[in-house]
mmCIF file of C-alpha atoms in Angstrom:
data_model
loop_
_atom_site.group_PDB
_atom_site.id
_atom_site.type_symbol
_atom_site.label_atom_id
_atom_site.label_comp_id
_atom_site.label_asym_id
_atom_site.label_seq_id
_atom_site.Cartn_x
_atom_site.Cartn_y
_atom_site.Cartn_z
ATOM 1 C CA MET U 1 -1.213 3.807 -24.097
ATOM 2 C CA ARG U 2 -2.065 5.014 -20.595
ATOM 3 C CA LYS U 3 -2.356 2.344 -17.931
ATOM 4 C CA VAL U 4 -4.175 3.047 -14.656
ATOM 5 C CA ALA U 5 -4.627 1.168 -11.366
ATOM 6 C CA ILE U 6 -7.106 2.047 -8.607
ATOM 7 C CA VAL U 7 -6.462 0.452 -5.208
ATOM 8 C CA GLN U 8 -7.833 1.227 -1.766
ATOM 9 C CA SER U 9 -5.683 3.385 0.501
ATOM 10 C CA CYS U 10 -3.523 1.271 2.861
ATOM 11 C CA TYR U 11 -0.954 1.869 5.615
ATOM 12 C CA ILE U 12 2.715 1.020 4.819
ATOM 13 C CA PRO U 13 1.580 -1.633 2.302
ATOM 14 C CA TRP U 14 3.280 -4.872 1.270
ATOM 15 C CA LYS U 15 5.568 -5.185 -1.771
ATOM 16 C CA GLY U 16 2.752 -6.288 -4.101
ATOM 17 C CA TYR U 17 1.027 -2.931 -3.618
ATOM 18 C CA PHE U 18 4.116 -1.161 -4.907
ATOM 19 C CA ASP U 19 4.478 -3.602 -7.778
ATOM 20 C CA ILE U 20 1.051 -2.615 -9.033
ATOM 21 C CA ILE U 21 2.098 1.039 -8.704
ATOM 22 C CA LYS U 22 5.242 0.299 -10.708
ATOM 23 C CA ALA U 23 3.235 -1.453 -13.435
ATOM 24 C CA VAL U 24 1.081 1.562 -14.363
ATOM 25 C CA ASP U 25 1.361 5.165 -15.524
ATOM 26 C CA HIS U 26 -1.111 6.542 -12.992
ATOM 27 C CA PHE U 27 -2.060 5.074 -9.626
ATOM 28 C CA VAL U 28 -5.188 6.172 -7.771
ATOM 29 C CA LEU U 29 -5.461 5.802 -4.005
ATOM 30 C CA TYR U 30 -9.096 4.731 -3.732
ATOM 31 C CA ASP U 31 -10.017 6.627 -0.585
ATOM 32 C CA ASP U 32 -13.637 7.773 -0.969
ATOM 33 C CA VAL U 33 -15.011 4.272 -0.524
ATOM 34 C CA GLN U 34 -16.234 2.767 2.732
ATOM 35 C CA TYR U 35 -13.706 2.242 5.499
ATOM 36 C CA ALA U 36 -13.620 -1.338 6.812
ATOM 37 C CA LYS U 37 -12.453 -2.404 10.258
ATOM 38 C CA ARG U 38 -9.730 -5.040 10.457
ATOM 39 C CA HIS U 39 -8.635 -4.155 6.940
ATOM 40 C CA TRP U 40 -5.286 -2.857 5.698
ATOM 41 C CA HIS U 41 -6.522 0.753 5.642
ATOM 42 C CA ASN U 42 -5.042 1.591 9.040
ATOM 43 C CA ARG U 43 -2.809 -1.356 9.854
ATOM 44 C CA ASN U 44 -0.049 -3.596 8.573
ATOM 45 C CA ARG U 45 2.423 -6.154 9.828
ATOM 46 C CA ILE U 46 6.125 -6.042 10.608
ATOM 47 C CA MET U 47 8.340 -9.047 11.237
ATOM 48 C CA THR U 48 9.813 -9.888 14.653
ATOM 49 C CA ARG U 49 11.930 -12.810 15.816
ATOM 50 C CA GLN U 50 8.740 -14.422 17.094
ATOM 51 C CA GLY U 51 6.815 -13.813 13.848
ATOM 52 C CA PRO U 52 4.664 -11.031 12.353
ATOM 53 C CA ILE U 53 2.916 -8.490 14.581
ATOM 54 C CA TRP U 54 0.378 -5.795 13.740
ATOM 55 C CA LEU U 55 0.958 -2.063 13.810
ATOM 56 C CA THR U 56 -2.450 -0.362 13.924
ATOM 57 C CA ILE U 57 -3.259 3.329 13.675
ATOM 58 C CA PRO U 58 -6.033 4.055 16.243
ATOM 59 C CA VAL U 59 -8.960 5.722 14.503
ATOM 60 C CA ASN U 60 -12.384 7.113 15.332
ATOM 61 C CA SER U 61 -14.808 4.502 14.026
ATOM 62 C CA LYS U 62 -17.307 3.779 16.806
ATOM 63 C CA GLY U 63 -20.795 4.441 15.508
ATOM 64 C CA GLN U 64 -19.425 5.629 12.159
ATOM 65 C CA TYR U 65 -20.136 2.520 10.151
ATOM 66 C CA LEU U 66 -20.614 4.224 6.802
ATOM 67 C CA GLN U 67 -17.710 6.654 6.792
ATOM 68 C CA ASN U 68 -15.347 6.633 3.850
ATOM 69 C CA ILE U 69 -11.610 6.151 4.203
ATOM 70 C CA ASP U 70 -10.986 9.846 3.501
ATOM 71 C CA GLU U 71 -13.295 10.754 6.405
ATOM 72 C CA VAL U 72 -11.511 8.614 9.012
ATOM 73 C CA THR U 73 -9.540 10.507 11.651
ATOM 74 C CA VAL U 74 -6.899 9.458 14.160
ATOM 75 C CA SER U 75 -8.163 8.983 17.720
ATOM 76 C CA GLU U 76 -4.924 9.209 19.736
ATOM 77 C CA PRO U 77 -1.145 9.611 19.369
ATOM 78 C CA TRP U 78 0.365 6.588 17.624
ATOM 79 C CA ALA U 79 3.359 7.454 15.442
ATOM 80 C CA GLU U 80 6.039 7.365 18.144
ATOM 81 C CA LYS U 81 4.866 3.918 19.263
ATOM 82 C CA HIS U 82 4.984 2.569 15.715
ATOM 83 C CA TRP U 83 8.410 4.038 15.118
ATOM 84 C CA ARG U 84 9.757 2.493 18.324
ATOM 85 C CA SER U 85 8.349 -0.917 17.401
ATOM 86 C CA ILE U 86 10.011 -0.741 13.993
ATOM 87 C CA GLU U 87 13.303 0.460 15.437
ATOM 88 C CA HIS U 88 13.316 -2.239 18.109
ATOM 89 C CA ASN U 89 12.586 -5.087 15.710
ATOM 90 C CA TYR U 90 14.739 -3.987 12.780
ATOM 91 C CA ALA U 91 17.733 -2.360 14.476
ATOM 92 C CA ARG U 92 19.908 -5.315 13.468
ATOM 93 C CA ALA U 93 18.548 -5.666 9.944
ATOM 94 C CA PRO U 94 21.365 -5.347 7.370
ATOM 95 C CA HIS U 95 20.146 -2.060 5.856
ATOM 96 C CA PHE U 96 18.079 -0.468 8.620
ATOM 97 C CA SER U 97 20.661 2.280 9.114
ATOM 98 C CA LEU U 98 20.239 3.284 5.470
ATOM 99 C CA TYR U 99 16.588 4.210 6.061
ATOM 100 C CA LYS U 100 16.505 5.017 9.775
ATOM 101 C CA ASP U 101 16.629 8.820 9.663
ATOM 102 C CA TRP U 102 14.317 9.026 6.654
ATOM 103 C CA LEU U 103 11.675 6.859 8.298
ATOM 104 C CA ARG U 104 11.893 8.573 11.668
ATOM 105 C CA GLU U 105 11.239 11.926 9.976
ATOM 106 C CA LEU U 106 8.271 10.406 8.147
ATOM 107 C CA TYR U 107 6.710 9.308 11.426
ATOM 108 C CA GLU U 108 7.286 12.746 12.881
ATOM 109 C CA LYS U 109 5.395 14.258 9.928
ATOM 110 C CA ALA U 110 2.657 11.651 10.195
ATOM 111 C CA GLU U 111 2.034 12.475 13.868
ATOM 112 C CA ALA U 112 0.881 15.949 12.847
ATOM 113 C CA LEU U 113 -1.747 14.597 10.434
ATOM 114 C CA GLN U 114 -5.292 13.835 11.514
ATOM 115 C CA ARG U 115 -6.815 12.117 8.486
ATOM 116 C CA LEU U 116 -5.933 8.510 7.724
ATOM 117 C CA THR U 117 -5.917 9.088 3.974
ATOM 118 C CA GLU U 118 -3.268 11.814 4.349
ATOM 119 C CA ILE U 119 -1.099 9.512 6.458
ATOM 120 C CA ASN U 120 -1.357 6.693 3.940
ATOM 121 C CA GLU U 121 -0.562 8.995 1.045
ATOM 122 C CA LEU U 122 2.458 10.389 2.896
ATOM 123 C CA PHE U 123 3.976 6.939 3.392
ATOM 124 C CA THR U 124 3.020 5.657 -0.055
ATOM 125 C CA ARG U 125 4.628 8.574 -1.861
ATOM 126 C CA ALA U 126 7.755 8.472 0.320
ATOM 127 C CA ILE U 127 8.265 4.737 -0.176
ATOM 128 C CA CYS U 128 7.718 5.111 -3.928
ATOM 129 C CA SER U 129 10.459 7.720 -3.972
ATOM 130 C CA LYS U 130 12.858 5.409 -2.130
ATOM 131 C CA LEU U 131 12.054 2.584 -4.559
ATOM 132 C CA ASP U 132 12.561 4.974 -7.488
ATOM 133 C CA LEU U 133 8.991 4.579 -8.762
ATOM 134 C CA GLN U 134 8.026 7.445 -11.060
ATOM 135 C CA THR U 135 4.301 6.671 -11.350
ATOM 136 C CA GLU U 136 1.830 9.554 -11.018
ATOM 137 C CA ILE U 137 -0.284 9.238 -7.858
ATOM 138 C CA SER U 138 -3.584 10.863 -6.936
ATOM 139 C CA ARG U 139 -6.597 10.216 -4.693
ATOM 140 C CA SER U 140 -10.029 9.213 -5.947
ATOM 141 C CA SER U 141 -11.577 11.860 -3.688
ATOM 142 C CA ASP U 142 -9.982 14.485 -5.958
ATOM 143 C CA TYR U 143 -12.185 13.507 -8.930
ATOM 144 C CA ASN U 144 -15.809 13.957 -9.950
ATOM 145 C CA ALA U 145 -16.402 10.333 -10.986
ATOM 146 C CA ARG U 146 -19.640 8.820 -9.663
ATOM 147 C CA GLY U 147 -21.229 5.386 -9.473
ATOM 148 C CA ARG U 148 -20.530 2.182 -7.559
ATOM 149 C CA LYS U 149 -18.090 -0.678 -8.028
ATOM 150 C CA THR U 150 -17.327 -1.211 -11.740
ATOM 151 C CA ASP U 151 -19.165 1.946 -12.804
ATOM 152 C CA ARG U 152 -17.033 4.091 -10.509
ATOM 153 C CA LEU U 153 -13.785 2.434 -11.605
ATOM 154 C CA LEU U 154 -14.717 2.956 -15.233
ATOM 155 C CA ALA U 155 -15.619 6.602 -14.628
ATOM 156 C CA LEU U 156 -12.263 7.213 -12.959
ATOM 157 C CA CYS U 157 -10.410 5.534 -15.815
ATOM 158 C CA GLN U 158 -12.289 7.652 -18.346
ATOM 159 C CA GLU U 159 -11.574 10.847 -16.412
ATOM 160 C CA LEU U 160 -7.886 9.919 -16.407
ATOM 161 C CA GLY U 161 -7.844 9.089 -20.112
ATOM 162 C CA ALA U 162 -6.907 5.448 -19.510
ATOM 163 C CA ASP U 163 -6.496 2.949 -22.347
ATOM 164 C CA GLU U 164 -5.911 0.049 -19.940
ATOM 165 C CA TYR U 165 -6.914 -0.749 -16.364
ATOM 166 C CA LEU U 166 -4.856 -2.997 -14.072
ATOM 167 C CA SER U 167 -6.736 -4.458 -11.119
ATOM 168 C CA GLY U 168 -5.836 -6.414 -8.030
ATOM 169 C CA PRO U 169 -7.053 -10.035 -8.267
ATOM 170 C CA ALA U 170 -9.636 -9.720 -5.458
ATOM 171 C CA ALA U 171 -11.814 -7.432 -7.598
ATOM 172 C CA GLN U 172 -12.666 -10.302 -9.940
ATOM 173 C CA ASP U 173 -15.519 -11.169 -7.559
ATOM 174 C CA TYR U 174 -17.528 -8.114 -8.616
ATOM 175 C CA PHE U 175 -15.808 -6.667 -11.688
ATOM 176 C CA GLU U 176 -18.059 -6.341 -14.749
ATOM 177 C CA GLY U 177 -15.613 -6.553 -17.619
ATOM 178 C CA GLU U 178 -18.216 -6.057 -20.325
ATOM 179 C CA LYS U 179 -18.617 -2.428 -19.234
ATOM 180 C CA PHE U 180 -14.919 -1.811 -19.867
ATOM 181 C CA ASP U 181 -15.175 -3.674 -23.173
ATOM 182 C CA ARG U 182 -17.981 -1.393 -24.330
ATOM 183 C CA ALA U 183 -15.937 1.655 -23.305
ATOM 184 C CA GLY U 184 -12.905 0.425 -25.252
ATOM 185 C CA ILE U 185 -10.662 0.178 -22.196
ATOM 186 C CA ALA U 186 -8.634 -3.019 -21.862
ATOM 187 C CA TYR U 187 -8.271 -4.602 -18.434
ATOM 188 C CA SER U 188 -6.002 -7.160 -16.775
ATOM 189 C CA TRP U 189 -5.332 -8.671 -13.356
ATOM 190 C CA MET U 190 -2.212 -8.268 -11.250
ATOM 191 C CA ASP U 191 -0.394 -11.545 -10.546
ATOM 192 C CA TYR U 192 1.051 -11.680 -7.035
ATOM 193 C CA GLY U 193 2.578 -15.138 -7.422
ATOM 194 C CA GLY U 194 6.195 -16.239 -7.601
ATOM 195 C CA TYR U 195 7.903 -13.805 -5.230
ATOM 196 C CA PRO U 196 11.389 -15.006 -4.206
ATOM 197 C CA GLN U 197 12.325 -15.132 -0.534
ATOM 198 C CA TYR U 198 15.028 -13.028 1.098
ATOM 199 C CA HIS U 199 16.638 -13.076 4.521
ATOM 200 C CA GLN U 200 14.077 -12.325 7.230
ATOM 201 C CA SER U 201 14.416 -12.390 11.021
ATOM 202 C CA GLY U 202 11.238 -14.361 11.777
ATOM 203 C CA PRO U 203 10.907 -18.100 12.436
ATOM 204 C CA GLU U 204 9.218 -18.663 9.048
ATOM 205 C CA PHE U 205 9.347 -16.534 5.914
ATOM 206 C CA GLU U 206 6.283 -14.345 5.373
ATOM 207 C CA HIS U 207 5.567 -12.368 2.193
ATOM 208 C CA GLY U 208 2.552 -10.561 3.683
ATOM 209 C CA VAL U 209 4.341 -7.888 5.693
ATOM 210 C CA THR U 210 5.054 -4.233 5.002
ATOM 211 C CA VAL U 211 7.447 -3.479 2.152
ATOM 212 C CA LEU U 212 9.659 -1.802 4.775
ATOM 213 C CA ASP U 213 10.705 -5.317 5.802
ATOM 214 C CA LEU U 214 12.059 -5.941 2.303
ATOM 215 C CA MET U 215 13.847 -2.588 2.252
ATOM 216 C CA PHE U 216 15.489 -3.073 5.661
ATOM 217 C CA ASN U 217 16.709 -6.547 4.746
ATOM 218 C CA THR U 218 17.805 -6.073 1.129
ATOM 219 C CA GLY U 219 18.553 -2.349 0.850
ATOM 220 C CA PRO U 220 19.472 -1.217 -2.690
ATOM 221 C CA GLU U 221 18.692 -4.740 -3.938
ATOM 222 C CA ALA U 222 14.995 -4.473 -2.996
ATOM 223 C CA ALA U 223 13.897 -4.010 -6.608
ATOM 224 C CA SER U 224 15.359 -7.395 -7.548
ATOM 225 C CA PHE U 225 12.843 -9.066 -5.212
ATOM 226 C CA MET U 226 9.940 -7.207 -6.828
ATOM 227 C CA LYS U 227 8.274 -7.538 -10.221
ATOM 228 C CA PRO U 228 9.268 -7.838 -12.948
ATOM 229 C CA PHE U 229 11.959 -10.054 -11.423
ATOM 230 C CA PRO U 230 15.470 -9.903 -12.830
ATOM 231 C CA LYS U 231 16.373 -13.138 -14.605
ATOM 232 C CA GLU U 232 18.431 -14.463 -11.692
ATOM 233 C CA LYS U 233 15.551 -13.927 -9.250
ATOM 234 C CA ARG U 234 12.866 -15.665 -11.290
ATOM 235 C CA PRO U 235 11.326 -18.673 -9.547
ATOM 236 C CA SER U 236 12.486 -21.934 -11.045
#
């Protein structure tokens, strides 16, 4: 069996994004679909003592309403500012020192990249490596699959030789399961419920922040706060 997931390209995503990567054999960064402002494509949240704040990569989007994610370019220097914000807010996190040099080098590499999709892939692959995720990763823009919505997802799965497709729950609004049924490819939905809390610096616990928050606060134990949960971490 070969299980595939196809999820839009995002910047330093939350833990659920990496759980869906962990759950499949091949993960596709869906980057040749339309870029959306105020989405997760070029921004994410970190935790501060006052609560979550956004880190946003500035991109060229004015007048380019129909550009795909893989066509989006950076509009001004940003990486040093993001790194400083992370360093300032996580310097006292229990395991920040474990990742500090690694992450600083990542931001230095990212500063030299102009395309958003390349930046997102850089961080996604690096974080997967730190979380010991062995899943194959590619970008949808590397394939010949055509069509829209369900047809495109199905074409990608067929090109990858998938027997099963794992989708994020939001896609249920448009997903046409009968097309996968006819093609003989099983499908299922990712469940993002039941995550246990861990120590966080903010006033209230927030799951919807970058996975870096989990790594800085739990270090080598990060996997025990991700799915599938170890027995002792399962919600009661």
